Amino acid sequence: MSDGAIDGLEVTACERCPTLVECRSRIVNGTGPADADLLFVGEAPGQYEDEQGEPFVGRSGDVLDDGLRDAGLDRGDVRITNCVRCRPPDNRDPTDDELANCRGYLETEIDRIDPEVVVTLGKVPAEHLLERDVGVTNEAGDVVEAELGSERRRVLICVHPAATLYDPSQRDTFASTLERAAEFTDETSGQSRIGDF
Ligand code: URA
């Protein structure tokens, strides 16, 4: 990393994307244990994430938390991050340049966490990590492989939590994909499933 300091998993300073530097209140780093089995990757922080400095704390976060709980998982046991760590203006999608500028931070995080599976939340992270067009609704629940960071990794394609708010027919898809994600957790590593108690 030439112009951004990454101390372990935290990016503490970065000015690669002038528009995002202008828009953001802060850099929103990933949260969750550094040895998590599951790494969820969203698109970019929205207003609430930018205010609170944590990924998925707005309405999408509530949907994600509920979905995790229903799948027997706890938010505190999984790692959650975004493709881009600064809020884009008007919640627009990150540009290709912005995604590219943040890619090294994400790959470093993937390498450090070394998850059993990377779960992409929505179209932007799926296409960014798989480097191809993805029909998220059709492909949700599929586990595919991709070269990420220094290794080939399993990627589980999932719809974005917000999609279930706009289109209730996506709820079952979202729920069954999180069930699939839960199959990759290892109870012996301390990542317990709530349903086991
Ligand atoms: N949507 C995302 O993709 N990421 C967040 O952190 C919040 C909403």
mmCIF file with all atom_site columns, N, CA, C and O in Angstrom, residues 80-122:
data_model
loop_
_atom_site.group_PDB
_atom_site.id
_atom_site.type_symbol
_atom_site.label_atom_id
_atom_site.label_alt_id
_atom_site.label_comp_id
_atom_site.label_asym_id
_atom_site.label_entity_id
_atom_site.label_seq_id
_atom_site.pdbx_PDB_ins_code
_atom_site.Cartn_x
_atom_site.Cartn_y
_atom_site.Cartn_z
_atom_site.occupancy
_atom_site.B_iso_or_equiv
_atom_site.pdbx_formal_charge
_atom_site.auth_seq_id
_atom_site.auth_comp_id
_atom_site.auth_asym_id
_atom_site.auth_atom_id
_atom_site.pdbx_PDB_model_num
ATOM 1   N N  . ILE A 1 80  ? -17.659 -8.637  8.692   1.00 0.00 ? 80  ILE A N  1
ATOM 2   C CA . ILE A 1 80  ? -18.458 -7.909  7.707   1.00 0.00 ? 80  ILE A CA 1
ATOM 3   C C  . ILE A 1 80  ? -17.634 -6.721  7.197   1.00 0.00 ? 80  ILE A C  1
ATOM 4   O O  . ILE A 1 80  ? -17.098 -5.939  7.993   1.00 0.00 ? 80  ILE A O  1
ATOM 5   N N  . THR A 1 81  ? -17.538 -6.606  5.876   1.00 0.00 ? 81  THR A N  1
ATOM 6   C CA . THR A 1 81  ? -16.771 -5.507  5.295   1.00 0.00 ? 81  THR A CA 1
ATOM 7   C C  . THR A 1 81  ? -17.436 -5.070  3.997   1.00 0.00 ? 81  THR A C  1
ATOM 8   O O  . THR A 1 81  ? -18.506 -5.558  3.630   1.00 0.00 ? 81  THR A O  1
ATOM 9   N N  . ASN A 1 82  ? -16.811 -4.141  3.292   1.00 0.00 ? 82  ASN A N  1
ATOM 10  C CA . ASN A 1 82  ? -17.342 -3.640  2.025   1.00 0.00 ? 82  ASN A CA 1
ATOM 11  C C  . ASN A 1 82  ? -16.235 -3.594  0.975   1.00 0.00 ? 82  ASN A C  1
ATOM 12  O O  . ASN A 1 82  ? -15.045 -3.507  1.306   1.00 0.00 ? 82  ASN A O  1
ATOM 13  N N  . CYS A 1 83  ? -16.646 -3.600  -0.299  1.00 0.00 ? 83  CYS A N  1
ATOM 14  C CA . CYS A 1 83  ? -15.677 -3.457  -1.399  1.00 0.00 ? 83  CYS A CA 1
ATOM 15  C C  . CYS A 1 83  ? -14.973 -2.111  -1.323  1.00 0.00 ? 83  CYS A C  1
ATOM 16  O O  . CYS A 1 83  ? -13.790 -1.989  -1.644  1.00 0.00 ? 83  CYS A O  1
ATOM 17  N N  . VAL A 1 84  ? -15.744 -1.081  -0.948  1.00 0.00 ? 84  VAL A N  1
ATOM 18  C CA . VAL A 1 84  ? -15.231 0.282   -0.867  1.00 0.00 ? 84  VAL A CA 1
ATOM 19  C C  . VAL A 1 84  ? -15.510 0.793   0.540   1.00 0.00 ? 84  VAL A C  1
ATOM 20  O O  . VAL A 1 84  ? -16.601 0.580   1.072   1.00 0.00 ? 84  VAL A O  1
ATOM 21  N N  . ARG A 1 85  ? -14.535 1.446   1.153   1.00 0.00 ? 85  ARG A N  1
ATOM 22  C CA . ARG A 1 85  ? -14.652 1.797   2.577   1.00 0.00 ? 85  ARG A CA 1
ATOM 23  C C  . ARG A 1 85  ? -15.143 3.209   2.840   1.00 0.00 ? 85  ARG A C  1
ATOM 24  O O  . ARG A 1 85  ? -15.244 3.608   4.002   1.00 0.00 ? 85  ARG A O  1
ATOM 25  N N  . CYS A 1 86  ? -15.406 3.976   1.792   1.00 0.00 ? 86  CYS A N  1
ATOM 26  C CA . CYS A 1 86  ? -15.895 5.341   1.985   1.00 0.00 ? 86  CYS A CA 1
ATOM 27  C C  . CYS A 1 86  ? -17.232 5.506   1.278   1.00 0.00 ? 86  CYS A C  1
ATOM 28  O O  . CYS A 1 86  ? -17.465 4.925   0.222   1.00 0.00 ? 86  CYS A O  1
ATOM 29  N N  . ARG A 1 87  ? -18.097 6.311   1.867   1.00 0.00 ? 87  ARG A N  1
ATOM 30  C CA . ARG A 1 87  ? -19.457 6.476   1.341   1.00 0.00 ? 87  ARG A CA 1
ATOM 31  C C  . ARG A 1 87  ? -19.467 7.229   0.012   1.00 0.00 ? 87  ARG A C  1
ATOM 32  O O  . ARG A 1 87  ? -19.008 8.372   -0.060  1.00 0.00 ? 87  ARG A O  1
ATOM 33  N N  . PRO A 1 88  ? -20.046 6.629   -1.040  1.00 0.00 ? 88  PRO A N  1
ATOM 34  C CA . PRO A 1 88  ? -20.198 7.368   -2.296  1.00 0.00 ? 88  PRO A CA 1
ATOM 35  C C  . PRO A 1 88  ? -21.329 8.383   -2.177  1.00 0.00 ? 88  PRO A C  1
ATOM 36  O O  . PRO A 1 88  ? -22.310 8.154   -1.458  1.00 0.00 ? 88  PRO A O  1
ATOM 37  N N  . PRO A 1 89  ? -21.228 9.517   -2.897  1.00 0.00 ? 89  PRO A N  1
ATOM 38  C CA . PRO A 1 89  ? -22.272 10.536  -2.810  1.00 0.00 ? 89  PRO A CA 1
ATOM 39  C C  . PRO A 1 89  ? -23.608 9.986   -3.291  1.00 0.00 ? 89  PRO A C  1
ATOM 40  O O  . PRO A 1 89  ? -23.667 9.207   -4.248  1.00 0.00 ? 89  PRO A O  1
ATOM 41  N N  . ASP A 1 90  ? -24.685 10.403  -2.636  1.00 0.00 ? 90  ASP A N  1
ATOM 42  C CA . ASP A 1 90  ? -26.057 9.990   -2.985  1.00 0.00 ? 90  ASP A CA 1
ATOM 43  C C  . ASP A 1 90  ? -26.211 8.469   -3.040  1.00 0.00 ? 90  ASP A C  1
ATOM 44  O O  . ASP A 1 90  ? -27.073 7.957   -3.763  1.00 0.00 ? 90  ASP A O  1
ATOM 45  N N  . ASN A 1 91  ? -25.385 7.771   -2.329  1.00 0.00 ? 91  ASN A N  1
ATOM 46  C CA . ASN A 1 91  ? -25.435 6.302   -2.296  1.00 0.00 ? 91  ASN A CA 1
ATOM 47  C C  . ASN A 1 91  ? -25.343 5.668   -3.692  1.00 0.00 ? 91  ASN A C  1
ATOM 48  O O  . ASN A 1 91  ? -25.886 4.587   -3.914  1.00 0.00 ? 91  ASN A O  1
ATOM 49  N N  . ARG A 1 92  ? -24.665 6.351   -4.609  1.00 0.00 ? 92  ARG A N  1
ATOM 50  C CA . ARG A 1 92  ? -24.480 5.747   -5.933  1.00 0.00 ? 92  ARG A CA 1
ATOM 51  C C  . ARG A 1 92  ? -23.526 4.556   -5.806  1.00 0.00 ? 92  ARG A C  1
ATOM 52  O O  . ARG A 1 92  ? -22.825 4.400   -4.806  1.00 0.00 ? 92  ARG A O  1
ATOM 53  N N  . ASP A 1 93  ? -23.530 3.702   -6.864  1.00 0.00 ? 93  ASP A N  1
ATOM 54  C CA . ASP A 1 93  ? -22.580 2.586   -6.877  1.00 0.00 ? 93  ASP A CA 1
ATOM 55  C C  . ASP A 1 93  ? -21.158 3.135   -6.945  1.00 0.00 ? 93  ASP A C  1
ATOM 56  O O  . ASP A 1 93  ? -20.918 4.170   -7.586  1.00 0.00 ? 93  ASP A O  1
ATOM 57  N N  . PRO A 1 94  ? -20.213 2.436   -6.345  1.00 0.00 ? 94  PRO A N  1
ATOM 58  C CA . PRO A 1 94  ? -18.819 2.850   -6.518  1.00 0.00 ? 94  PRO A CA 1
ATOM 59  C C  . PRO A 1 94  ? -18.405 2.689   -7.987  1.00 0.00 ? 94  PRO A C  1
ATOM 60  O O  . PRO A 1 94  ? -18.875 1.783   -8.668  1.00 0.00 ? 94  PRO A O  1
ATOM 61  N N  . THR A 1 95  ? -17.541 3.579   -8.451  1.00 0.00 ? 95  THR A N  1
ATOM 62  C CA . THR A 1 95  ? -17.044 3.480   -9.830  1.00 0.00 ? 95  THR A CA 1
ATOM 63  C C  . THR A 1 95  ? -15.985 2.387   -9.917  1.00 0.00 ? 95  THR A C  1
ATOM 64  O O  . THR A 1 95  ? -15.457 1.919   -8.898  1.00 0.00 ? 95  THR A O  1
ATOM 65  N N  . ASP A 1 96  ? -15.639 2.023   -11.152 1.00 0.00 ? 96  ASP A N  1
ATOM 66  C CA . ASP A 1 96  ? -14.580 1.016   -11.341 1.00 0.00 ? 96  ASP A CA 1
ATOM 67  C C  . ASP A 1 96  ? -13.269 1.480   -10.710 1.00 0.00 ? 96  ASP A C  1
ATOM 68  O O  . ASP A 1 96  ? -12.541 0.688   -10.106 1.00 0.00 ? 96  ASP A O  1
ATOM 69  N N  . ASP A 1 97  ? -12.964 2.777   -10.860 1.00 0.00 ? 97  ASP A N  1
ATOM 70  C CA . ASP A 1 97  ? -11.719 3.300   -10.275 1.00 0.00 ? 97  ASP A CA 1
ATOM 71  C C  . ASP A 1 97  ? -11.754 3.199   -8.748  1.00 0.00 ? 97  ASP A C  1
ATOM 72  O O  . ASP A 1 97  ? -10.761 2.841   -8.112  1.00 0.00 ? 97  ASP A O  1
ATOM 73  N N  . GLU A 1 98  ? -12.899 3.534   -8.163  1.00 0.00 ? 98  GLU A N  1
ATOM 74  C CA . GLU A 1 98  ? -13.013 3.471   -6.692  1.00 0.00 ? 98  GLU A CA 1
ATOM 75  C C  . GLU A 1 98  ? -12.878 2.022   -6.209  1.00 0.00 ? 98  GLU A C  1
ATOM 76  O O  . GLU A 1 98  ? -12.203 1.750   -5.209  1.00 0.00 ? 98  GLU A O  1
ATOM 77  N N  . LEU A 1 99  ? -13.524 1.105   -6.938  1.00 0.00 ? 99  LEU A N  1
ATOM 78  C CA . LEU A 1 99  ? -13.397 -0.314  -6.565  1.00 0.00 ? 99  LEU A CA 1
ATOM 79  C C  . LEU A 1 99  ? -11.939 -0.752  -6.664  1.00 0.00 ? 99  LEU A C  1
ATOM 80  O O  . LEU A 1 99  ? -11.422 -1.449  -5.778  1.00 0.00 ? 99  LEU A O  1
ATOM 81  N N  . ALA A 1 100 ? -11.287 -0.332  -7.739  1.00 0.00 ? 100 ALA A N  1
ATOM 82  C CA . ALA A 1 100 ? -9.875  -0.724  -7.939  1.00 0.00 ? 100 ALA A CA 1
ATOM 83  C C  . ALA A 1 100 ? -8.985  -0.122  -6.854  1.00 0.00 ? 100 ALA A C  1
ATOM 84  O O  . ALA A 1 100 ? -8.075  -0.775  -6.333  1.00 0.00 ? 100 ALA A O  1
ATOM 85  N N  . ASN A 1 101 ? -9.259  1.142   -6.486  1.00 0.00 ? 101 ASN A N  1
ATOM 86  C CA . ASN A 1 101 ? -8.446  1.802   -5.462  1.00 0.00 ? 101 ASN A CA 1
ATOM 87  C C  . ASN A 1 101 ? -8.530  1.097   -4.116  1.00 0.00 ? 101 ASN A C  1
ATOM 88  O O  . ASN A 1 101 ? -7.583  1.118   -3.327  1.00 0.00 ? 101 ASN A O  1
ATOM 89  N N  . CYS A 1 102 ? -9.684  0.490   -3.818  1.00 0.00 ? 102 CYS A N  1
ATOM 90  C CA . CYS A 1 102 ? -9.904  -0.143  -2.516  1.00 0.00 ? 102 CYS A CA 1
ATOM 91  C C  . CYS A 1 102 ? -9.597  -1.653  -2.550  1.00 0.00 ? 102 CYS A C  1
ATOM 92  O O  . CYS A 1 102 ? -9.630  -2.313  -1.509  1.00 0.00 ? 102 CYS A O  1
ATOM 93  N N  . ARG A 1 103 ? -9.329  -2.183  -3.716  1.00 0.00 ? 103 ARG A N  1
ATOM 94  C CA . ARG A 1 103 ? -9.203  -3.632  -3.893  1.00 0.00 ? 103 ARG A CA 1
ATOM 95  C C  . ARG A 1 103 ? -8.088  -4.235  -3.017  1.00 0.00 ? 103 ARG A C  1
ATOM 96  O O  . ARG A 1 103 ? -8.234  -5.310  -2.440  1.00 0.00 ? 103 ARG A O  1
ATOM 97  N N  . GLY A 1 104 ? -6.976  -3.508  -2.932  1.00 0.00 ? 104 GLY A N  1
ATOM 98  C CA . GLY A 1 104 ? -5.852  -4.034  -2.149  1.00 0.00 ? 104 GLY A CA 1
ATOM 99  C C  . GLY A 1 104 ? -6.208  -4.180  -0.674  1.00 0.00 ? 104 GLY A C  1
ATOM 100 O O  . GLY A 1 104 ? -5.795  -5.138  -0.014  1.00 0.00 ? 104 GLY A O  1
ATOM 101 N N  . TYR A 1 105 ? -6.976  -3.230  -0.152  1.00 0.00 ? 105 TYR A N  1
ATOM 102 C CA . TYR A 1 105 ? -7.389  -3.314  1.253   1.00 0.00 ? 105 TYR A CA 1
ATOM 103 C C  . TYR A 1 105 ? -8.272  -4.541  1.473   1.00 0.00 ? 105 TYR A C  1
ATOM 104 O O  . TYR A 1 105 ? -8.152  -5.250  2.467   1.00 0.00 ? 105 TYR A O  1
ATOM 105 N N  . LEU A 1 106 ? -9.168  -4.771  0.513   1.00 0.00 ? 106 LEU A N  1
ATOM 106 C CA . LEU A 1 106 ? -10.080 -5.918  0.635   1.00 0.00 ? 106 LEU A CA 1
ATOM 107 C C  . LEU A 1 106 ? -9.297  -7.231  0.537   1.00 0.00 ? 106 LEU A C  1
ATOM 108 O O  . LEU A 1 106 ? -9.531  -8.160  1.317   1.00 0.00 ? 106 LEU A O  1
ATOM 109 N N  . GLU A 1 107 ? -8.363  -7.280  -0.395  1.00 0.00 ? 107 GLU A N  1
ATOM 110 C CA . GLU A 1 107 ? -7.593  -8.522  -0.546  1.00 0.00 ? 107 GLU A CA 1
ATOM 111 C C  . GLU A 1 107 ? -6.730  -8.776  0.697   1.00 0.00 ? 107 GLU A C  1
ATOM 112 O O  . GLU A 1 107 ? -6.579  -9.922  1.124   1.00 0.00 ? 107 GLU A O  1
ATOM 113 N N  . THR A 1 108 ? -6.186  -7.712  1.262   1.00 0.00 ? 108 THR A N  1
ATOM 114 C CA . THR A 1 108 ? -5.414  -7.867  2.504   1.00 0.00 ? 108 THR A CA 1
ATOM 115 C C  . THR A 1 108 ? -6.314  -8.413  3.604   1.00 0.00 ? 108 THR A C  1
ATOM 116 O O  . THR A 1 108 ? -5.935  -9.324  4.356   1.00 0.00 ? 108 THR A O  1
ATOM 117 N N  . GLU A 1 109 ? -7.525  -7.881  3.688   1.00 0.00 ? 109 GLU A N  1
ATOM 118 C CA . GLU A 1 109 ? -8.468  -8.342  4.714   1.00 0.00 ? 109 GLU A CA 1
ATOM 119 C C  . GLU A 1 109 ? -8.822  -9.821  4.483   1.00 0.00 ? 109 GLU A C  1
ATOM 120 O O  . GLU A 1 109 ? -8.852  -10.613 5.435   1.00 0.00 ? 109 GLU A O  1
ATOM 121 N N  . ILE A 1 110 ? -9.060  -10.180 3.240   1.00 0.00 ? 110 ILE A N  1
ATOM 122 C CA . ILE A 1 110 ? -9.396  -11.581 2.936   1.00 0.00 ? 110 ILE A CA 1
ATOM 123 C C  . ILE A 1 110 ? -8.220  -12.488 3.333   1.00 0.00 ? 110 ILE A C  1
ATOM 124 O O  . ILE A 1 110 ? -8.414  -13.535 3.962   1.00 0.00 ? 110 ILE A O  1
ATOM 125 N N  . ASP A 1 111 ? -7.017  -12.070 2.987   1.00 0.00 ? 111 ASP A N  1
ATOM 126 C CA . ASP A 1 111 ? -5.833  -12.875 3.352   1.00 0.00 ? 111 ASP A CA 1
ATOM 127 C C  . ASP A 1 111 ? -5.693  -13.017 4.864   1.00 0.00 ? 111 ASP A C  1
ATOM 128 O O  . ASP A 1 111 ? -5.411  -14.090 5.386   1.00 0.00 ? 111 ASP A O  1
ATOM 129 N N  . ARG A 1 112 ? -5.901  -11.889 5.585   1.00 0.00 ? 112 ARG A N  1
ATOM 130 C CA . ARG A 1 112 ? -5.711  -11.927 7.051   1.00 0.00 ? 112 ARG A CA 1
ATOM 131 C C  . ARG A 1 112 ? -6.786  -12.767 7.734   1.00 0.00 ? 112 ARG A C  1
ATOM 132 O O  . ARG A 1 112 ? -6.520  -13.486 8.691   1.00 0.00 ? 112 ARG A O  1
ATOM 133 N N  . ILE A 1 113 ? -8.021  -12.621 7.262   1.00 0.00 ? 113 ILE A N  1
ATOM 134 C CA . ILE A 1 113 ? -9.133  -13.349 7.905   1.00 0.00 ? 113 ILE A CA 1
ATOM 135 C C  . ILE A 1 113 ? -9.061  -14.827 7.522   1.00 0.00 ? 113 ILE A C  1
ATOM 136 O O  . ILE A 1 113 ? -9.376  -15.705 8.321   1.00 0.00 ? 113 ILE A O  1
ATOM 137 N N  . ASP A 1 114 ? -8.674  -15.084 6.286   1.00 0.00 ? 114 ASP A N  1
ATOM 138 C CA . ASP A 1 114 ? -8.574  -16.461 5.786   1.00 0.00 ? 114 ASP A CA 1
ATOM 139 C C  . ASP A 1 114 ? -9.884  -17.238 6.059   1.00 0.00 ? 114 ASP A C  1
ATOM 140 O O  . ASP A 1 114 ? -9.871  -18.289 6.696   1.00 0.00 ? 114 ASP A O  1
ATOM 141 N N  . PRO A 1 115 ? -11.008 -16.708 5.577   1.00 0.00 ? 115 PRO A N  1
ATOM 142 C CA . PRO A 1 115 ? -12.310 -17.319 5.912   1.00 0.00 ? 115 PRO A CA 1
ATOM 143 C C  . PRO A 1 115 ? -12.534 -18.637 5.182   1.00 0.00 ? 115 PRO A C  1
ATOM 144 O O  . PRO A 1 115 ? -11.879 -18.902 4.159   1.00 0.00 ? 115 PRO A O  1
ATOM 145 N N  . GLU A 1 116 ? -13.488 -19.410 5.673   1.00 0.00 ? 116 GLU A N  1
ATOM 146 C CA . GLU A 1 116 ? -13.896 -20.632 4.976   1.00 0.00 ? 116 GLU A CA 1
ATOM 147 C C  . GLU A 1 116 ? -14.609 -20.282 3.677   1.00 0.00 ? 116 GLU A C  1
ATOM 148 O O  . GLU A 1 116 ? -14.502 -21.007 2.694   1.00 0.00 ? 116 GLU A O  1
ATOM 149 N N  . VAL A 1 117 ? -15.348 -19.199 3.718   1.00 0.00 ? 117 VAL A N  1
ATOM 150 C CA . VAL A 1 117 ? -16.061 -18.763 2.519   1.00 0.00 ? 117 VAL A CA 1
ATOM 151 C C  . VAL A 1 117 ? -16.261 -17.246 2.575   1.00 0.00 ? 117 VAL A C  1
ATOM 152 O O  . VAL A 1 117 ? -16.425 -16.671 3.664   1.00 0.00 ? 117 VAL A O  1
ATOM 153 N N  . VAL A 1 118 ? -16.185 -16.609 1.412   1.00 0.00 ? 118 VAL A N  1
ATOM 154 C CA . VAL A 1 118 ? -16.481 -15.184 1.280   1.00 0.00 ? 118 VAL A CA 1
ATOM 155 C C  . VAL A 1 118 ? -17.906 -15.079 0.743   1.00 0.00 ? 118 VAL A C  1
ATOM 156 O O  . VAL A 1 118 ? -18.221 -15.676 -0.285  1.00 0.00 ? 118 VAL A O  1
ATOM 157 N N  . VAL A 1 119 ? -18.765 -14.357 1.458   1.00 0.00 ? 119 VAL A N  1
ATOM 158 C CA . VAL A 1 119 ? -20.169 -14.235 1.032   1.00 0.00 ? 119 VAL A CA 1
ATOM 159 C C  . VAL A 1 119 ? -20.373 -12.841 0.442   1.00 0.00 ? 119 VAL A C  1
ATOM 160 O O  . VAL A 1 119 ? -20.184 -11.838 1.138   1.00 0.00 ? 119 VAL A O  1
ATOM 161 N N  . THR A 1 120 ? -20.729 -12.780 -0.840  1.00 0.00 ? 120 THR A N  1
ATOM 162 C CA . THR A 1 120 ? -20.934 -11.478 -1.477  1.00 0.00 ? 120 THR A CA 1
ATOM 163 C C  . THR A 1 120 ? -22.392 -11.060 -1.308  1.00 0.00 ? 120 THR A C  1
ATOM 164 O O  . THR A 1 120 ? -23.309 -11.838 -1.578  1.00 0.00 ? 120 THR A O  1
ATOM 165 N N  . LEU A 1 121 ? -22.600 -9.830  -0.859  1.00 0.00 ? 121 LEU A N  1
ATOM 166 C CA . LEU A 1 121 ? -23.951 -9.315  -0.615  1.00 0.00 ? 121 LEU A CA 1
ATOM 167 C C  . LEU A 1 121 ? -24.318 -8.355  -1.747  1.00 0.00 ? 121 LEU A C  1
ATOM 168 O O  . LEU A 1 121 ? -23.968 -7.172  -1.713  1.00 0.00 ? 121 LEU A O  1
ATOM 169 N N  . GLY A 1 122 ? -24.986 -8.885  -2.765  1.00 0.00 ? 122 GLY A N  1
ATOM 170 C CA . GLY A 1 122 ? -25.436 -8.053  -3.880  1.00 0.00 ? 122 GLY A CA 1
ATOM 171 C C  . GLY A 1 122 ? -24.565 -8.179  -5.112  1.00 0.00 ? 122 GLY A C  1
ATOM 172 O O  . GLY A 1 122 ? -23.558 -8.878  -5.134  1.00 0.00 ? 122 GLY A O  1
#
